[in-house]
Amino acid sequence: MITNIEHNPKLAGPQRDKLRAQATQLEGMFLNTLVKEMFSGIKTDSKNFGGGFAEDTWRGMQAEQMSTSMAESGGIGLADQVMGDLVALQEAAQNPMNKPAALQGAYK
């Protein structure tokens, strides 16, 4: 894994920013799955929250907004972990003869 990713001289600012956005988006999607599962365990009925299709739709939108906000606020650190692999993939794509060891297997 590449250390000190944010100051990697091989990646220009826009490239680094794009990779950071992609890593944050991936973390948001992962958190969305977790939040949806968390909400699925909450019992709702017509007495408390109204229930029905509208509530199911609202819960999905709420989970998406919460997870996006969590990821943009630092999340659980998944984006930071993924960022190293994204940088390594970007560098490997620019120089196919020099594949980093991190890309040669699923387990590091």
PDB file of N, CA and C in Angstrom:
ATOM      1  N   MET A   1       0.848  -1.190   0.000  1.00  0.00           N
ATOM      2  CA  MET A   1       0.000   0.000   0.000  1.00  0.00           C
ATOM      3  C   MET A   1       0.885   1.242   0.000  1.00  0.00           C
ATOM      4  N   ILE A   2       0.484   2.241  -0.693  1.00  0.00           N
ATOM      5  CA  ILE A   2       1.226   3.490  -0.782  1.00  0.00           C
ATOM      6  C   ILE A   2       0.922   4.326   0.453  1.00  0.00           C
ATOM      7  N   THR A   3       1.968   4.837   1.059  1.00  0.00           N
ATOM      8  CA  THR A   3       1.768   5.670   2.238  1.00  0.00           C
ATOM      9  C   THR A   3       1.758   7.134   1.841  1.00  0.00           C
ATOM     10  N   ASN A   4       1.211   7.961   2.688  1.00  0.00           N
ATOM     11  CA  ASN A   4       1.134   9.403   2.473  1.00  0.00           C
ATOM     12  C   ASN A   4       0.508   9.724   1.116  1.00  0.00           C
ATOM     13  N   ILE A   5      -0.633   9.151   0.875  1.00  0.00           N
ATOM     14  CA  ILE A   5      -1.321   9.226  -0.416  1.00  0.00           C
ATOM     15  C   ILE A   5      -1.671  10.656  -0.807  1.00  0.00           C
ATOM     16  N   GLU A   6      -2.076  11.442   0.165  1.00  0.00           N
ATOM     17  CA  GLU A   6      -2.537  12.794  -0.147  1.00  0.00           C
ATOM     18  C   GLU A   6      -1.410  13.657  -0.723  1.00  0.00           C
ATOM     19  N   HIS A   7      -0.151  13.278  -0.485  1.00  0.00           N
ATOM     20  CA  HIS A   7       0.978  14.069  -0.971  1.00  0.00           C
ATOM     21  C   HIS A   7       1.791  13.308  -2.011  1.00  0.00           C
ATOM     22  N   ASN A   8       1.167  12.390  -2.704  1.00  0.00           N
ATOM     23  CA  ASN A   8       1.841  11.603  -3.726  1.00  0.00           C
ATOM     24  C   ASN A   8       2.170  12.506  -4.912  1.00  0.00           C
ATOM     25  N   PRO A   9       3.458  12.692  -5.215  1.00  0.00           N
ATOM     26  CA  PRO A   9       3.827  13.607  -6.301  1.00  0.00           C
ATOM     27  C   PRO A   9       3.450  13.097  -7.683  1.00  0.00           C
ATOM     28  N   LYS A  10       3.174  11.800  -7.828  1.00  0.00           N
ATOM     29  CA  LYS A  10       2.855  11.251  -9.145  1.00  0.00           C
ATOM     30  C   LYS A  10       1.439  11.588  -9.582  1.00  0.00           C
ATOM     31  N   LEU A  11       0.582  11.954  -8.660  1.00  0.00           N
ATOM     32  CA  LEU A  11      -0.801  12.267  -9.008  1.00  0.00           C
ATOM     33  C   LEU A  11      -1.039  13.765  -8.898  1.00  0.00           C
ATOM     34  N   ALA A  12      -1.601  14.319  -9.949  1.00  0.00           N
ATOM     35  CA  ALA A  12      -1.940  15.736  -9.933  1.00  0.00           C
ATOM     36  C   ALA A  12      -3.151  15.962  -9.037  1.00  0.00           C
ATOM     37  N   GLY A  13      -3.367  17.171  -8.613  1.00  0.00           N
ATOM     38  CA  GLY A  13      -4.485  17.513  -7.733  1.00  0.00           C
ATOM     39  C   GLY A  13      -5.832  17.026  -8.231  1.00  0.00           C
ATOM     40  N   PRO A  14      -6.192  17.287  -9.495  1.00  0.00           N
ATOM     41  CA  PRO A  14      -7.498  16.825  -9.985  1.00  0.00           C
ATOM     42  C   PRO A  14      -7.636  15.298  -9.990  1.00  0.00           C
ATOM     43  N   GLN A  15      -6.550  14.590 -10.328  1.00  0.00           N
ATOM     44  CA  GLN A  15      -6.600  13.129 -10.310  1.00  0.00           C
ATOM     45  C   GLN A  15      -6.812  12.616  -8.888  1.00  0.00           C
ATOM     46  N   ARG A  16      -6.061  13.179  -7.954  1.00  0.00           N
ATOM     47  CA  ARG A  16      -6.168  12.785  -6.549  1.00  0.00           C
ATOM     48  C   ARG A  16      -7.564  13.094  -6.019  1.00  0.00           C
ATOM     49  N   ASP A  17      -8.108  14.249  -6.382  1.00  0.00           N
ATOM     50  CA  ASP A  17      -9.451  14.630  -5.932  1.00  0.00           C
ATOM     51  C   ASP A  17     -10.513  13.685  -6.491  1.00  0.00           C
ATOM     52  N   LYS A  18     -10.342  13.274  -7.746  1.00  0.00           N
ATOM     53  CA  LYS A  18     -11.294  12.345  -8.355  1.00  0.00           C
ATOM     54  C   LYS A  18     -11.248  10.991  -7.653  1.00  0.00           C
ATOM     55  N   LEU A  19     -10.046  10.504  -7.354  1.00  0.00           N
ATOM     56  CA  LEU A  19      -9.912   9.232  -6.643  1.00  0.00           C
ATOM     57  C   LEU A  19     -10.509   9.319  -5.241  1.00  0.00           C
ATOM     58  N   ARG A  20     -10.289  10.450  -4.571  1.00  0.00           N
ATOM     59  CA  ARG A  20     -10.858  10.635  -3.229  1.00  0.00           C
ATOM     60  C   ARG A  20     -12.385  10.618  -3.309  1.00  0.00           C
ATOM     61  N   ALA A  21     -12.958  11.275  -4.308  1.00  0.00           N
ATOM     62  CA  ALA A  21     -14.412  11.291  -4.470  1.00  0.00           C
ATOM     63  C   ALA A  21     -14.950   9.887  -4.730  1.00  0.00           C
ATOM     64  N   GLN A  22     -14.239   9.103  -5.540  1.00  0.00           N
ATOM     65  CA  GLN A  22     -14.672   7.736  -5.819  1.00  0.00           C
ATOM     66  C   GLN A  22     -14.597   6.869  -4.570  1.00  0.00           C
ATOM     67  N   ALA A  23     -13.540   7.024  -3.784  1.00  0.00           N
ATOM     68  CA  ALA A  23     -13.402   6.253  -2.544  1.00  0.00           C
ATOM     69  C   ALA A  23     -14.500   6.630  -1.551  1.00  0.00           C
ATOM     70  N   THR A  24     -14.816   7.913  -1.463  1.00  0.00           N
ATOM     71  CA  THR A  24     -15.873   8.376  -0.563  1.00  0.00           C
ATOM     72  C   THR A  24     -17.228   7.874  -1.030  1.00  0.00           C
ATOM     73  N   GLN A  25     -17.458   7.855  -2.338  1.00  0.00           N
ATOM     74  CA  GLN A  25     -18.714   7.345  -2.879  1.00  0.00           C
ATOM     75  C   GLN A  25     -18.867   5.851  -2.577  1.00  0.00           C
ATOM     76  N   LEU A  26     -17.794   5.094  -2.708  1.00  0.00           N
ATOM     77  CA  LEU A  26     -17.836   3.668  -2.379  1.00  0.00           C
ATOM     78  C   LEU A  26     -18.165   3.469  -0.902  1.00  0.00           C
ATOM     79  N   GLU A  27     -17.543   4.258  -0.046  1.00  0.00           N
ATOM     80  CA  GLU A  27     -17.829   4.157   1.386  1.00  0.00           C
ATOM     81  C   GLU A  27     -19.289   4.512   1.664  1.00  0.00           C
ATOM     82  N   GLY A  28     -19.815   5.516   0.972  1.00  0.00           N
ATOM     83  CA  GLY A  28     -21.219   5.889   1.133  1.00  0.00           C
ATOM     84  C   GLY A  28     -22.154   4.765   0.744  1.00  0.00           C
ATOM     85  N   MET A  29     -21.823   4.060  -0.337  1.00  0.00           N
ATOM     86  CA  MET A  29     -22.653   2.932  -0.770  1.00  0.00           C
ATOM     87  C   MET A  29     -22.617   1.812   0.265  1.00  0.00           C
ATOM     88  N   PHE A  30     -21.450   1.543   0.815  1.00  0.00           N
ATOM     89  CA  PHE A  30     -21.317   0.516   1.843  1.00  0.00           C
ATOM     90  C   PHE A  30     -22.109   0.899   3.091  1.00  0.00           C
ATOM     91  N   LEU A  31     -21.963   2.151   3.521  1.00  0.00           N
ATOM     92  CA  LEU A  31     -22.709   2.616   4.693  1.00  0.00           C
ATOM     93  C   LEU A  31     -24.214   2.600   4.440  1.00  0.00           C
ATOM     94  N   ASN A  32     -24.625   2.876   3.210  1.00  0.00           N
ATOM     95  CA  ASN A  32     -26.043   2.836   2.861  1.00  0.00           C
ATOM     96  C   ASN A  32     -26.607   1.440   3.102  1.00  0.00           C
ATOM     97  N   THR A  33     -25.859   0.425   2.703  1.00  0.00           N
ATOM     98  CA  THR A  33     -26.293  -0.958   2.933  1.00  0.00           C
ATOM     99  C   THR A  33     -26.436  -1.223   4.431  1.00  0.00           C
ATOM    100  N   LEU A  34     -25.475  -0.764   5.213  1.00  0.00           N
ATOM    101  CA  LEU A  34     -25.540  -0.975   6.660  1.00  0.00           C
ATOM    102  C   LEU A  34     -26.720  -0.248   7.299  1.00  0.00           C
ATOM    103  N   VAL A  35     -26.934   0.988   6.883  1.00  0.00           N
ATOM    104  CA  VAL A  35     -28.027   1.786   7.463  1.00  0.00           C
ATOM    105  C   VAL A  35     -29.382   1.199   7.075  1.00  0.00           C
ATOM    106  N   LYS A  36     -29.520   0.751   5.835  1.00  0.00           N
ATOM    107  CA  LYS A  36     -30.786   0.122   5.421  1.00  0.00           C
ATOM    108  C   LYS A  36     -31.074  -1.118   6.247  1.00  0.00           C
ATOM    109  N   GLU A  37     -30.048  -1.911   6.503  1.00  0.00           N
ATOM    110  CA  GLU A  37     -30.238  -3.102   7.334  1.00  0.00           C
ATOM    111  C   GLU A  37     -30.619  -2.716   8.760  1.00  0.00           C
ATOM    112  N   MET A  38     -30.026  -1.654   9.263  1.00  0.00           N
ATOM    113  CA  MET A  38     -30.358  -1.179  10.592  1.00  0.00           C
ATOM    114  C   MET A  38     -31.832  -0.764  10.653  1.00  0.00           C
ATOM    115  N   PHE A  39     -32.288  -0.043   9.635  1.00  0.00           N
ATOM    116  CA  PHE A  39     -33.683   0.396   9.605  1.00  0.00           C
ATOM    117  C   PHE A  39     -34.654  -0.760   9.388  1.00  0.00           C
ATOM    118  N   SER A  40     -34.198  -1.811   8.724  1.00  0.00           N
ATOM    119  CA  SER A  40     -35.116  -2.917   8.457  1.00  0.00           C
ATOM    120  C   SER A  40     -35.537  -3.623   9.740  1.00  0.00           C
ATOM    121  N   GLY A  41     -34.765  -3.480  10.796  1.00  0.00           N
ATOM    122  CA  GLY A  41     -35.109  -4.107  12.071  1.00  0.00           C
ATOM    123  C   GLY A  41     -36.059  -3.290  12.923  1.00  0.00           C
ATOM    124  N   ILE A  42     -36.371  -2.089  12.483  1.00  0.00           N
ATOM    125  CA  ILE A  42     -37.268  -1.227  13.250  1.00  0.00           C
ATOM    126  C   ILE A  42     -38.703  -1.541  12.860  1.00  0.00           C
ATOM    127  N   LYS A  43     -39.493  -1.928  13.840  1.00  0.00           N
ATOM    128  CA  LYS A  43     -40.902  -2.234  13.591  1.00  0.00           C
ATOM    129  C   LYS A  43     -41.682  -0.930  13.439  1.00  0.00           C
ATOM    130  N   THR A  44     -42.430  -0.861  12.380  1.00  0.00           N
ATOM    131  CA  THR A  44     -43.296   0.301  12.174  1.00  0.00           C
ATOM    132  C   THR A  44     -44.702  -0.206  11.901  1.00  0.00           C
ATOM    133  N   ASP A  45     -45.631   0.532  12.379  1.00  0.00           N
ATOM    134  CA  ASP A  45     -47.024   0.203  12.094  1.00  0.00           C
ATOM    135  C   ASP A  45     -47.804   1.498  11.942  1.00  0.00           C
ATOM    136  N   SER A  46     -49.058   1.386  11.672  1.00  0.00           N
ATOM    137  CA  SER A  46     -49.861   2.576  11.396  1.00  0.00           C
ATOM    138  C   SER A  46     -50.031   3.461  12.632  1.00  0.00           C
ATOM    139  N   LYS A  47     -49.833   2.919  13.832  1.00  0.00           N
ATOM    140  CA  LYS A  47     -49.989   3.737  15.044  1.00  0.00           C
ATOM    141  C   LYS A  47     -48.864   4.751  15.199  1.00  0.00           C
ATOM    142  N   ASN A  48     -47.637   4.311  14.970  1.00  0.00           N
ATOM    143  CA  ASN A  48     -46.501   5.163  15.272  1.00  0.00           C
ATOM    144  C   ASN A  48     -46.037   6.032  14.102  1.00  0.00           C
ATOM    145  N   PHE A  49     -45.795   5.406  12.988  1.00  0.00           N
ATOM    146  CA  PHE A  49     -45.189   6.140  11.880  1.00  0.00           C
ATOM    147  C   PHE A  49     -46.027   6.179  10.617  1.00  0.00           C
ATOM    148  N   GLY A  50     -47.133   5.566  10.611  1.00  0.00           N
ATOM    149  CA  GLY A  50     -47.983   5.576   9.428  1.00  0.00           C
ATOM    150  C   GLY A  50     -47.869   4.327   8.585  1.00  0.00           C
ATOM    151  N   GLY A  51     -46.684   3.719   8.529  1.00  0.00           N
ATOM    152  CA  GLY A  51     -46.500   2.484   7.771  1.00  0.00           C
ATOM    153  C   GLY A  51     -46.733   2.666   6.285  1.00  0.00           C
ATOM    154  N   GLY A  52     -46.737   1.562   5.565  1.00  0.00           N
ATOM    155  CA  GLY A  52     -47.074   1.566   4.145  1.00  0.00           C
ATOM    156  C   GLY A  52     -45.927   1.891   3.221  1.00  0.00           C
ATOM    157  N   PHE A  53     -46.294   2.035   1.948  1.00  0.00           N
ATOM    158  CA  PHE A  53     -45.330   2.261   0.875  1.00  0.00           C
ATOM    159  C   PHE A  53     -44.583   3.584   1.050  1.00  0.00           C
ATOM    160  N   ALA A  54     -45.289   4.623   1.455  1.00  0.00           N
ATOM    161  CA  ALA A  54     -44.648   5.941   1.600  1.00  0.00           C
ATOM    162  C   ALA A  54     -43.545   5.895   2.653  1.00  0.00           C
ATOM    163  N   GLU A  55     -43.805   5.201   3.747  1.00  0.00           N
ATOM    164  CA  GLU A  55     -42.773   5.108   4.784  1.00  0.00           C
ATOM    165  C   GLU A  55     -41.575   4.308   4.297  1.00  0.00           C
ATOM    166  N   ASP A  56     -41.815   3.233   3.575  1.00  0.00           N
ATOM    167  CA  ASP A  56     -40.712   2.447   3.036  1.00  0.00           C
ATOM    168  C   ASP A  56     -39.846   3.290   2.097  1.00  0.00           C
ATOM    169  N   THR A  57     -40.490   4.090   1.280  1.00  0.00           N
ATOM    170  CA  THR A  57     -39.763   4.969   0.365  1.00  0.00           C
ATOM    171  C   THR A  57     -38.964   6.008   1.143  1.00  0.00           C
ATOM    172  N   TRP A  58     -39.590   6.601   2.142  1.00  0.00           N
ATOM    173  CA  TRP A  58     -38.919   7.618   2.948  1.00  0.00           C
ATOM    174  C   TRP A  58     -37.728   7.023   3.689  1.00  0.00           C
ATOM    175  N   ARG A  59     -37.874   5.831   4.214  1.00  0.00           N
ATOM    176  CA  ARG A  59     -36.775   5.189   4.942  1.00  0.00           C
ATOM    177  C   ARG A  59     -35.575   4.966   4.026  1.00  0.00           C
ATOM    178  N   GLY A  60     -35.825   4.562   2.779  1.00  0.00           N
ATOM    179  CA  GLY A  60     -34.735   4.378   1.829  1.00  0.00           C
ATOM    180  C   GLY A  60     -34.003   5.679   1.539  1.00  0.00           C
ATOM    181  N   MET A  61     -34.757   6.750   1.370  1.00  0.00           N
ATOM    182  CA  MET A  61     -34.155   8.063   1.118  1.00  0.00           C
ATOM    183  C   MET A  61     -33.399   8.545   2.349  1.00  0.00           C
ATOM    184  N   GLN A  62     -33.957   8.297   3.520  1.00  0.00           N
ATOM    185  CA  GLN A  62     -33.286   8.692   4.752  1.00  0.00           C
ATOM    186  C   GLN A  62     -31.968   7.936   4.917  1.00  0.00           C
ATOM    187  N   ALA A  63     -31.976   6.645   4.650  1.00  0.00           N
ATOM    188  CA  ALA A  63     -30.755   5.848   4.750  1.00  0.00           C
ATOM    189  C   ALA A  63     -29.693   6.361   3.785  1.00  0.00           C
ATOM    190  N   GLU A  64     -30.112   6.701   2.571  1.00  0.00           N
ATOM    191  CA  GLU A  64     -29.162   7.202   1.575  1.00  0.00           C
ATOM    192  C   GLU A  64     -28.544   8.528   2.014  1.00  0.00           C
ATOM    193  N   GLN A  65     -29.369   9.445   2.509  1.00  0.00           N
ATOM    194  CA  GLN A  65     -28.857  10.742   2.951  1.00  0.00           C
ATOM    195  C   GLN A  65     -27.947  10.609   4.163  1.00  0.00           C
ATOM    196  N   MET A  66     -28.339   9.759   5.101  1.00  0.00           N
ATOM    197  CA  MET A  66     -27.511   9.556   6.294  1.00  0.00           C
ATOM    198  C   MET A  66     -26.155   8.959   5.918  1.00  0.00           C
ATOM    199  N   SER A  67     -26.159   7.956   5.051  1.00  0.00           N
ATOM    200  CA  SER A  67     -24.904   7.307   4.691  1.00  0.00           C
ATOM    201  C   SER A  67     -23.996   8.244   3.894  1.00  0.00           C
ATOM    202  N   THR A  68     -24.553   9.043   3.015  1.00  0.00           N
ATOM    203  CA  THR A  68     -23.760  10.008   2.265  1.00  0.00           C
ATOM    204  C   THR A  68     -23.133  11.027   3.202  1.00  0.00           C
ATOM    205  N   SER A  69     -23.924  11.519   4.138  1.00  0.00           N
ATOM    206  CA  SER A  69     -23.416  12.485   5.112  1.00  0.00           C
ATOM    207  C   SER A  69     -22.322  11.871   5.980  1.00  0.00           C
ATOM    208  N   MET A  70     -22.517  10.630   6.385  1.00  0.00           N
ATOM    209  CA  MET A  70     -21.500   9.945   7.202  1.00  0.00           C
ATOM    210  C   MET A  70     -20.201   9.792   6.428  1.00  0.00           C
ATOM    211  N   ALA A  71     -20.284   9.367   5.174  1.00  0.00           N
ATOM    212  CA  ALA A  71     -19.085   9.154   4.363  1.00  0.00           C
ATOM    213  C   ALA A  71     -18.346  10.460   4.119  1.00  0.00           C
ATOM    214  N   GLU A  72     -19.078  11.535   3.833  1.00  0.00           N
ATOM    215  CA  GLU A  72     -18.451  12.830   3.579  1.00  0.00           C
ATOM    216  C   GLU A  72     -17.839  13.437   4.833  1.00  0.00           C
ATOM    217  N   SER A  73     -18.280  12.973   6.005  1.00  0.00           N
ATOM    218  CA  SER A  73     -17.753  13.476   7.275  1.00  0.00           C
ATOM    219  C   SER A  73     -16.619  12.614   7.810  1.00  0.00           C
ATOM    220  N   GLY A  74     -16.130  11.702   7.009  1.00  0.00           N
ATOM    221  CA  GLY A  74     -15.024  10.860   7.442  1.00  0.00           C
ATOM    222  C   GLY A  74     -15.396   9.395   7.542  1.00  0.00           C
ATOM    223  N   GLY A  75     -16.675   9.119   7.701  1.00  0.00           N
ATOM    224  CA  GLY A  75     -17.157   7.749   7.700  1.00  0.00           C
ATOM    225  C   GLY A  75     -16.481   6.855   8.705  1.00  0.00           C
ATOM    226  N   ILE A  76     -16.221   5.627   8.285  1.00  0.00           N
ATOM    227  CA  ILE A  76     -15.596   4.636   9.150  1.00  0.00           C
ATOM    228  C   ILE A  76     -14.160   4.350   8.724  1.00  0.00           C
ATOM    229  N   GLY A  77     -13.632   5.139   7.814  1.00  0.00           N
ATOM    230  CA  GLY A  77     -12.257   4.987   7.370  1.00  0.00           C
ATOM    231  C   GLY A  77     -12.083   4.095   6.159  1.00  0.00           C
ATOM    232  N   LEU A  78     -13.163   3.629   5.592  1.00  0.00           N
ATOM    233  CA  LEU A  78     -13.079   2.751   4.425  1.00  0.00           C
ATOM    234  C   LEU A  78     -12.488   3.495   3.232  1.00  0.00           C
ATOM    235  N   ALA A  79     -12.883   4.733   3.034  1.00  0.00           N
ATOM    236  CA  ALA A  79     -12.364   5.517   1.897  1.00  0.00           C
ATOM    237  C   ALA A  79     -10.848   5.670   2.002  1.00  0.00           C
ATOM    238  N   ASP A  80     -10.340   5.869   3.200  1.00  0.00           N
ATOM    239  CA  ASP A  80      -8.894   5.994   3.382  1.00  0.00           C
ATOM    240  C   ASP A  80      -8.179   4.696   3.019  1.00  0.00           C
ATOM    241  N   GLN A  81      -8.777   3.564   3.392  1.00  0.00           N
ATOM    242  CA  GLN A  81      -8.174   2.271   3.079  1.00  0.00           C
ATOM    243  C   GLN A  81      -8.194   1.994   1.578  1.00  0.00           C
ATOM    244  N   VAL A  82      -9.291   2.336   0.933  1.00  0.00           N
ATOM    245  CA  VAL A  82      -9.449   2.079  -0.498  1.00  0.00           C
ATOM    246  C   VAL A  82      -8.585   3.021  -1.325  1.00  0.00           C
ATOM    247  N   MET A  83      -8.335   4.197  -0.796  1.00  0.00           N
ATOM    248  CA  MET A  83      -7.587   5.211  -1.539  1.00  0.00           C
ATOM    249  C   MET A  83      -6.210   4.699  -1.973  1.00  0.00           C
ATOM    250  N   GLY A  84      -5.534   3.962  -1.111  1.00  0.00           N
ATOM    251  CA  GLY A  84      -4.219   3.424  -1.461  1.00  0.00           C
ATOM    252  C   GLY A  84      -4.287   2.500  -2.662  1.00  0.00           C
ATOM    253  N   ASP A  85      -5.299   1.650  -2.698  1.00  0.00           N
ATOM    254  CA  ASP A  85      -5.463   0.734  -3.834  1.00  0.00           C
ATOM    255  C   ASP A  85      -5.829   1.485  -5.104  1.00  0.00           C
ATOM    256  N   LEU A  86      -6.655   2.509  -4.977  1.00  0.00           N
ATOM    257  CA  LEU A  86      -7.021   3.299  -6.159  1.00  0.00           C
ATOM    258  C   LEU A  86      -5.809   4.010  -6.745  1.00  0.00           C
ATOM    259  N   VAL A  87      -4.946   4.537  -5.876  1.00  0.00           N
ATOM    260  CA  VAL A  87      -3.732   5.198  -6.346  1.00  0.00           C
ATOM    261  C   VAL A  87      -2.823   4.183  -7.034  1.00  0.00           C
ATOM    262  N   ALA A  88      -2.687   2.999  -6.429  1.00  0.00           N
ATOM    263  CA  ALA A  88      -1.845   1.961  -7.033  1.00  0.00           C
ATOM    264  C   ALA A  88      -2.395   1.530  -8.395  1.00  0.00           C
ATOM    265  N   LEU A  89      -3.704   1.393  -8.498  1.00  0.00           N
ATOM    266  CA  LEU A  89      -4.315   1.042  -9.783  1.00  0.00           C
ATOM    267  C   LEU A  89      -4.086   2.128 -10.828  1.00  0.00           C
ATOM    268  N   GLN A  90      -4.199   3.376 -10.411  1.00  0.00           N
ATOM    269  CA  GLN A  90      -3.981   4.498 -11.329  1.00  0.00           C
ATOM    270  C   GLN A  90      -2.541   4.501 -11.826  1.00  0.00           C
ATOM    271  N   GLU A  91      -1.604   4.285 -10.925  1.00  0.00           N
ATOM    272  CA  GLU A  91      -0.197   4.264 -11.324  1.00  0.00           C
ATOM    273  C   GLU A  91       0.100   3.072 -12.229  1.00  0.00           C
ATOM    274  N   ALA A  92      -0.508   1.923 -11.944  1.00  0.00           N
ATOM    275  CA  ALA A  92      -0.300   0.741 -12.782  1.00  0.00           C
ATOM    276  C   ALA A  92      -0.869   0.961 -14.177  1.00  0.00           C
ATOM    277  N   ALA A  93      -1.986   1.663 -14.257  1.00  0.00           N
ATOM    278  CA  ALA A  93      -2.584   1.945 -15.565  1.00  0.00           C
ATOM    279  C   ALA A  93      -1.692   2.873 -16.387  1.00  0.00           C
ATOM    280  N   GLN A  94      -0.989   3.760 -15.711  1.00  0.00           N
ATOM    281  CA  GLN A  94      -0.098   4.680 -16.416  1.00  0.00           C
ATOM    282  C   GLN A  94       1.212   4.009 -16.831  1.00  0.00           C
ATOM    283  N   ASN A  95       1.606   2.956 -16.094  1.00  0.00           N
ATOM    284  CA  ASN A  95       2.843   2.244 -16.391  1.00  0.00           C
ATOM    285  C   ASN A  95       2.601   0.744 -16.249  1.00  0.00           C
ATOM    286  N   PRO A  96       2.064   0.084 -17.278  1.00  0.00           N
ATOM    287  CA  PRO A  96       1.682  -1.329 -17.174  1.00  0.00           C
ATOM    288  C   PRO A  96       2.854  -2.275 -16.917  1.00  0.00           C
ATOM    289  N   MET A  97       4.087  -1.863 -17.169  1.00  0.00           N
ATOM    290  CA  MET A  97       5.248  -2.729 -16.942  1.00  0.00           C
ATOM    291  C   MET A  97       5.627  -2.810 -15.460  1.00  0.00           C
ATOM    292  N   ASN A  98       5.125  -1.909 -14.652  1.00  0.00           N
ATOM    293  CA  ASN A  98       5.517  -1.836 -13.243  1.00  0.00           C
ATOM    294  C   ASN A  98       4.294  -2.042 -12.357  1.00  0.00           C
ATOM    295  N   LYS A  99       3.816  -3.293 -12.262  1.00  0.00           N
ATOM    296  CA  LYS A  99       2.639  -3.571 -11.435  1.00  0.00           C
ATOM    297  C   LYS A  99       3.051  -3.658  -9.964  1.00  0.00           C
ATOM    298  N   PRO A 100       2.376  -2.916  -9.085  1.00  0.00           N
ATOM    299  CA  PRO A 100       2.699  -2.995  -7.665  1.00  0.00           C
ATOM    300  C   PRO A 100       2.250  -4.330  -7.080  1.00  0.00           C
ATOM    301  N   ALA A 101       2.909  -4.772  -6.033  1.00  0.00           N
ATOM    302  CA  ALA A 101       2.614  -6.054  -5.397  1.00  0.00           C
ATOM    303  C   ALA A 101       1.186  -6.081  -4.860  1.00  0.00           C
ATOM    304  N   ALA A 102       0.639  -4.932  -4.475  1.00  0.00           N
ATOM    305  CA  ALA A 102      -0.699  -4.873  -3.899  1.00  0.00           C
ATOM    306  C   ALA A 102      -1.767  -5.318  -4.908  1.00  0.00           C
ATOM    307  N   LEU A 103      -1.454  -5.292  -6.188  1.00  0.00           N
ATOM    308  CA  LEU A 103      -2.444  -5.638  -7.199  1.00  0.00           C
ATOM    309  C   LEU A 103      -2.380  -7.100  -7.628  1.00  0.00           C
ATOM    310  N   GLN A 104      -1.490  -7.868  -7.040  1.00  0.00           N
ATOM    311  CA  GLN A 104      -1.278  -9.226  -7.505  1.00  0.00           C
ATOM    312  C   GLN A 104      -2.100 -10.268  -6.756  1.00  0.00           C
ATOM    313  N   GLY A 105      -2.971  -9.881  -5.853  1.00  0.00           N
ATOM    314  CA  GLY A 105      -3.781 -10.865  -5.161  1.00  0.00           C
ATOM    315  C   GLY A 105      -4.852 -10.209  -4.334  1.00  0.00           C
ATOM    316  N   ALA A 106      -5.824 -11.016  -3.933  1.00  0.00           N
ATOM    317  CA  ALA A 106      -6.919 -10.483  -3.141  1.00  0.00           C
ATOM    318  C   ALA A 106      -6.487 -10.216  -1.699  1.00  0.00           C
ATOM    319  N   TYR A 107      -5.541 -10.990  -1.219  1.00  0.00           N
ATOM    320  CA  TYR A 107      -5.081 -10.837   0.170  1.00  0.00           C
ATOM    321  C   TYR A 107      -3.738 -10.147   0.190  1.00  0.00           C
ATOM    322  N   LYS A 108      -3.629  -9.165   1.072  1.00  0.00           N
ATOM    323  CA  LYS A 108      -2.378  -8.388   1.134  1.00  0.00           C
ATOM    324  C   LYS A 108      -1.544  -8.838   2.302  1.00  0.00           C
TER     325      LYS A 108
END
